[in-house]
Amino acid sequence: MGVTTDAAGAAGPWLIVGLGNPGPGYAMNRHNVGFMVADLLAERIGGRFKRAGKAQAQVVEGRTGPPGPAGRRVILAKPMSYMNLSGGPVNALRDFYKVPVERVVAIHDELDIDYGTLRLKLGGGDNGHNGLKSLTAAFGRDYHRVRFGIGRPPGRMQVADFVLKDFSPAERKELDYFVDRAADAVECLVTEGLERAQGTYNS
């Protein structure tokens, strides 16, 4: 695949993408958990999201991990195009920063995993997720995914209604903890490699 994903492959930046929908009305939706994790990562590196030139996205540049050569340069991004059009803005950023597909990390909600459970992987299908469909159409499927479980909708609720609703009061009691853990998983993936991150955070 050209660029390795272990800790030795330190050349060049990583593009870490939180998937979600822009605007305050979507901010606490289950579908926006990728934005929540990206916001926490930006806070950790001491940056604030700003509009990225002509790209339809907000970005923060910085470094994550330990100081010195073990740290990694990262570009955090939140597409401002709405979920199902995320691929265009992300691909524009990928081209601008010259990031290979294998160094792209998408953080997204996942219906088929219990709430708060994390799964990390490289490549694969989109499982009906419109944000992933758009990314894959734009630059292929060989990017990393940090999948944040939100569980299945109750009863006969439609999937679209479920993902576009806010986390429930019960879920919000643990949401900060789970978002913090997801941010840890992203940092581990970038600094220590996929295998180490999977062993630590996949459950």
mmCIF file of C-alpha atoms in Angstrom:
data_model
loop_
_atom_site.group_PDB
_atom_site.id
_atom_site.type_symbol
_atom_site.label_atom_id
_atom_site.label_comp_id
_atom_site.label_asym_id
_atom_site.label_seq_id
_atom_site.Cartn_x
_atom_site.Cartn_y
_atom_site.Cartn_z
ATOM 1 C CA MET A 1 0.000 0.000 0.000
ATOM 2 C CA GLY A 2 2.996 2.301 -0.146
ATOM 3 C CA VAL A 3 2.717 4.158 3.163
ATOM 4 C CA THR A 4 2.954 2.045 6.278
ATOM 5 C CA THR A 5 0.630 2.506 9.229
ATOM 6 C CA ASP A 6 3.106 1.592 11.947
ATOM 7 C CA ALA A 7 4.930 3.991 14.204
ATOM 8 C CA ALA A 8 7.985 3.896 11.932
ATOM 9 C CA GLY A 9 6.092 5.422 9.020
ATOM 10 C CA ALA A 10 6.461 8.964 10.286
ATOM 11 C CA ALA A 11 6.793 10.930 7.041
ATOM 12 C CA GLY A 12 3.999 13.298 6.141
ATOM 13 C CA PRO A 13 0.798 14.365 7.887
ATOM 14 C CA TRP A 14 -2.353 12.426 8.741
ATOM 15 C CA LEU A 15 -5.765 13.770 7.768
ATOM 16 C CA ILE A 16 -8.263 13.047 10.555
ATOM 17 C CA VAL A 17 -11.848 13.646 9.501
ATOM 18 C CA GLY A 18 -14.812 13.888 11.839
ATOM 19 C CA LEU A 19 -18.024 13.206 9.937
ATOM 20 C CA GLY A 20 -21.210 15.106 10.719
ATOM 21 C CA ASN A 21 -23.601 17.809 9.566
ATOM 22 C CA PRO A 22 -22.888 21.547 10.009
ATOM 23 C CA GLY A 23 -25.029 23.884 12.065
ATOM 24 C CA PRO A 24 -26.257 24.070 15.669
ATOM 25 C CA GLY A 25 -29.414 22.103 14.930
ATOM 26 C CA TYR A 26 -27.349 18.974 14.289
ATOM 27 C CA ALA A 27 -24.705 19.483 16.967
ATOM 28 C CA MET A 28 -25.876 16.809 19.447
ATOM 29 C CA ASN A 29 -27.260 14.335 16.887
ATOM 30 C CA ARG A 30 -25.970 10.776 16.975
ATOM 31 C CA HIS A 31 -24.832 11.307 13.369
ATOM 32 C CA ASN A 32 -22.497 14.079 14.576
ATOM 33 C CA VAL A 33 -20.361 12.101 16.969
ATOM 34 C CA GLY A 34 -17.458 12.388 14.500
ATOM 35 C CA PHE A 35 -17.586 16.177 14.890
ATOM 36 C CA MET A 36 -17.609 15.767 18.683
ATOM 37 C CA VAL A 37 -14.445 13.658 18.640
ATOM 38 C CA ALA A 38 -12.745 16.052 16.202
ATOM 39 C CA ASP A 39 -13.589 19.004 18.453
ATOM 40 C CA LEU A 40 -11.990 17.258 21.427
ATOM 41 C CA LEU A 41 -8.873 16.403 19.411
ATOM 42 C CA ALA A 42 -8.593 20.066 18.363
ATOM 43 C CA GLU A 43 -8.866 21.110 22.004
ATOM 44 C CA ARG A 44 -6.107 18.682 22.932
ATOM 45 C CA ILE A 45 -3.668 20.111 20.400
ATOM 46 C CA GLY A 46 -4.596 23.666 21.368
ATOM 47 C CA GLY A 47 -6.172 24.632 18.051
ATOM 48 C CA ARG A 48 -9.453 26.095 16.815
ATOM 49 C CA PHE A 49 -11.258 25.101 13.657
ATOM 50 C CA LYS A 50 -11.092 27.645 10.844
ATOM 51 C CA ARG A 51 -12.387 27.692 7.296
ATOM 52 C CA ALA A 52 -9.923 26.001 4.944
ATOM 53 C CA GLY A 53 -9.486 28.418 2.037
ATOM 54 C CA LYS A 54 -11.676 27.357 -0.870
ATOM 55 C CA ALA A 55 -12.356 23.902 0.584
ATOM 56 C CA GLN A 56 -15.826 23.367 2.026
ATOM 57 C CA ALA A 57 -14.393 22.329 5.382
ATOM 58 C CA GLN A 58 -12.991 23.582 8.658
ATOM 59 C CA VAL A 59 -9.478 22.515 9.664
ATOM 60 C CA VAL A 60 -6.970 22.629 12.500
ATOM 61 C CA GLU A 61 -3.284 21.824 12.004
ATOM 62 C CA GLY A 62 -1.025 20.635 14.787
ATOM 63 C CA ARG A 63 0.862 17.717 16.283
ATOM 64 C CA THR A 64 -0.318 14.848 18.410
ATOM 65 C CA GLY A 65 1.540 12.365 20.570
ATOM 66 C CA PRO A 66 4.732 12.846 22.545
ATOM 67 C CA PRO A 67 7.049 15.790 21.841
ATOM 68 C CA GLY A 68 9.883 15.235 19.399
ATOM 69 C CA PRO A 69 10.198 12.728 16.540
ATOM 70 C CA ALA A 70 7.578 10.369 17.979
ATOM 71 C CA GLY A 71 4.884 13.041 17.544
ATOM 72 C CA ARG A 72 2.774 13.145 14.405
ATOM 73 C CA ARG A 73 1.678 16.077 12.272
ATOM 74 C CA VAL A 74 -2.102 16.003 11.894
ATOM 75 C CA ILE A 75 -4.724 17.950 10.004
ATOM 76 C CA LEU A 76 -8.107 17.721 11.719
ATOM 77 C CA ALA A 77 -11.068 18.364 9.433
ATOM 78 C CA LYS A 78 -14.835 18.762 9.608
ATOM 79 C CA PRO A 79 -16.564 18.841 6.197
ATOM 80 C CA MET A 80 -19.147 21.618 6.000
ATOM 81 C CA SER A 81 -20.951 20.086 3.030
ATOM 82 C CA TYR A 82 -23.449 17.883 4.902
ATOM 83 C CA MET A 83 -22.793 14.207 5.504
ATOM 84 C CA ASN A 84 -23.694 12.754 2.113
ATOM 85 C CA LEU A 85 -21.332 15.131 0.259
ATOM 86 C CA SER A 86 -18.308 14.762 2.558
ATOM 87 C CA GLY A 87 -16.085 13.164 -0.067
ATOM 88 C CA GLY A 88 -15.512 16.285 -2.168
ATOM 89 C CA PRO A 89 -14.208 18.540 0.621
ATOM 90 C CA VAL A 90 -12.113 15.741 2.154
ATOM 91 C CA ASN A 91 -10.567 14.854 -1.196
ATOM 92 C CA ALA A 92 -9.737 18.515 -1.798
ATOM 93 C CA LEU A 93 -7.925 18.638 1.547
ATOM 94 C CA ARG A 94 -6.194 15.347 0.827
ATOM 95 C CA ASP A 95 -4.878 16.730 -2.470
ATOM 96 C CA PHE A 96 -3.852 20.063 -0.950
ATOM 97 C CA TYR A 97 -1.914 18.486 1.922
ATOM 98 C CA LYS A 98 -0.675 15.559 -0.231
ATOM 99 C CA VAL A 99 -2.046 12.932 2.150
ATOM 100 C CA PRO A 100 -2.178 9.350 0.820
ATOM 101 C CA VAL A 101 -5.459 7.516 1.306
ATOM 102 C CA GLU A 102 -3.900 5.244 3.948
ATOM 103 C CA ARG A 103 -3.260 8.273 6.172
ATOM 104 C CA VAL A 104 -6.878 9.405 6.140
ATOM 105 C CA VAL A 105 -8.876 8.566 9.293
ATOM 106 C CA ALA A 106 -12.672 8.892 9.253
ATOM 107 C CA ILE A 107 -14.441 9.101 12.629
ATOM 108 C CA HIS A 108 -18.118 8.192 12.301
ATOM 109 C CA ASP A 109 -21.219 6.796 13.970
ATOM 110 C CA GLU A 110 -21.933 3.086 13.506
ATOM 111 C CA LEU A 111 -25.407 1.551 13.837
ATOM 112 C CA ASP A 112 -24.340 -2.081 14.078
ATOM 113 C CA ILE A 113 -22.245 -1.590 17.218
ATOM 114 C CA ASP A 114 -23.573 -1.088 20.742
ATOM 115 C CA TYR A 115 -23.565 2.448 22.091
ATOM 116 C CA GLY A 116 -20.102 3.611 23.114
ATOM 117 C CA THR A 117 -18.271 0.608 21.667
ATOM 118 C CA LEU A 118 -15.322 1.378 19.378
ATOM 119 C CA ARG A 119 -13.995 -0.545 16.401
ATOM 120 C CA LEU A 120 -11.000 0.536 14.336
ATOM 121 C CA LYS A 121 -10.171 -0.835 10.907
ATOM 122 C CA LEU A 122 -8.518 -0.106 7.571
ATOM 123 C CA GLY A 123 -10.683 -0.264 4.464
ATOM 124 C CA GLY A 124 -13.975 -2.100 4.061
ATOM 125 C CA GLY A 125 -17.504 -1.242 3.010
ATOM 126 C CA ASP A 126 -19.735 1.642 3.998
ATOM 127 C CA ASN A 127 -22.561 -0.349 5.684
ATOM 128 C CA GLY A 128 -25.096 2.140 4.362
ATOM 129 C CA HIS A 129 -23.365 5.162 5.933
ATOM 130 C CA ASN A 130 -23.764 8.110 3.560
ATOM 131 C CA GLY A 131 -20.607 9.854 4.723
ATOM 132 C CA LEU A 132 -18.492 6.779 4.070
ATOM 133 C CA LYS A 133 -20.196 6.255 0.700
ATOM 134 C CA SER A 134 -19.166 9.751 -0.300
ATOM 135 C CA LEU A 135 -15.556 9.334 0.886
ATOM 136 C CA THR A 136 -15.191 5.993 -0.889
ATOM 137 C CA ALA A 137 -16.623 7.412 -4.124
ATOM 138 C CA ALA A 138 -14.133 10.298 -3.932
ATOM 139 C CA PHE A 139 -10.870 8.439 -3.264
ATOM 140 C CA GLY A 140 -11.426 4.723 -2.677
ATOM 141 C CA ARG A 141 -11.962 2.585 0.402
ATOM 142 C CA ASP A 142 -8.434 2.128 1.750
ATOM 143 C CA TYR A 143 -8.709 4.702 4.542
ATOM 144 C CA HIS A 144 -8.877 4.108 8.296
ATOM 145 C CA ARG A 145 -12.164 4.176 10.150
ATOM 146 C CA VAL A 146 -12.813 4.807 13.835
ATOM 147 C CA ARG A 147 -16.331 3.474 14.269
ATOM 148 C CA PHE A 148 -18.273 4.831 17.251
ATOM 149 C CA GLY A 149 -21.205 2.604 18.149
ATOM 150 C CA ILE A 150 -24.623 4.238 18.498
ATOM 151 C CA GLY A 151 -26.732 1.055 18.450
ATOM 152 C CA ARG A 152 -29.864 0.324 16.438
ATOM 153 C CA PRO A 153 -33.066 2.399 16.494
ATOM 154 C CA PRO A 154 -35.731 1.199 18.932
ATOM 155 C CA GLY A 155 -38.926 -0.419 17.730
ATOM 156 C CA ARG A 156 -39.966 0.672 14.256
ATOM 157 C CA MET A 157 -38.109 3.987 14.234
ATOM 158 C CA GLN A 158 -36.513 4.683 10.858
ATOM 159 C CA VAL A 159 -32.727 4.747 10.728
ATOM 160 C CA ALA A 160 -32.697 8.288 9.290
ATOM 161 C CA ASP A 161 -34.843 9.548 12.162
ATOM 162 C CA PHE A 162 -32.685 7.783 14.738
ATOM 163 C CA VAL A 163 -29.302 9.094 13.578
ATOM 164 C CA LEU A 164 -30.642 12.656 13.245
ATOM 165 C CA LYS A 165 -31.967 12.708 16.810
ATOM 166 C CA ASP A 166 -29.912 13.915 19.758
ATOM 167 C CA PHE A 167 -28.350 11.414 22.095
ATOM 168 C CA SER A 168 -30.846 10.518 24.811
ATOM 169 C CA PRO A 169 -30.458 11.898 28.357
ATOM 170 C CA ALA A 170 -29.303 8.454 29.515
ATOM 171 C CA GLU A 171 -26.720 8.258 26.737
ATOM 172 C CA ARG A 172 -25.466 11.750 27.454
ATOM 173 C CA LYS A 173 -24.443 10.702 30.966
ATOM 174 C CA GLU A 174 -21.638 8.634 29.411
ATOM 175 C CA LEU A 175 -21.126 10.515 26.160
ATOM 176 C CA ASP A 176 -18.175 12.621 27.330
ATOM 177 C CA TYR A 177 -16.364 9.480 28.503
ATOM 178 C CA PHE A 178 -16.949 7.659 25.207
ATOM 179 C CA VAL A 179 -15.926 10.677 23.108
ATOM 180 C CA ASP A 180 -12.755 11.004 25.207
ATOM 181 C CA ARG A 181 -11.986 7.319 24.656
ATOM 182 C CA ALA A 182 -12.549 7.674 20.895
ATOM 183 C CA ALA A 183 -10.110 10.599 20.811
ATOM 184 C CA ASP A 184 -7.569 8.433 22.654
ATOM 185 C CA ALA A 185 -8.087 5.708 20.041
ATOM 186 C CA VAL A 186 -7.429 8.129 17.182
ATOM 187 C CA GLU A 187 -4.224 9.353 18.818
ATOM 188 C CA CYS A 188 -3.086 5.765 19.409
ATOM 189 C CA LEU A 189 -3.802 4.840 15.779
ATOM 190 C CA VAL A 190 -1.749 7.744 14.448
ATOM 191 C CA THR A 191 1.182 7.437 16.847
ATOM 192 C CA GLU A 192 1.411 3.689 17.484
ATOM 193 C CA GLY A 193 -0.265 2.043 14.492
ATOM 194 C CA LEU A 194 -3.520 0.274 13.748
ATOM 195 C CA GLU A 195 -2.677 -3.059 15.368
ATOM 196 C CA ARG A 196 -1.826 -1.483 18.715
ATOM 197 C CA ALA A 197 -4.919 0.719 18.595
ATOM 198 C CA GLN A 198 -7.163 -2.227 17.752
ATOM 199 C CA GLY A 199 -5.703 -4.291 20.587
ATOM 200 C CA THR A 200 -6.292 -1.477 23.073
ATOM 201 C CA TYR A 201 -9.632 -0.025 21.976
ATOM 202 C CA ASN A 202 -11.563 -2.593 19.922
ATOM 203 C CA SER A 203 -14.163 -4.319 22.052
#
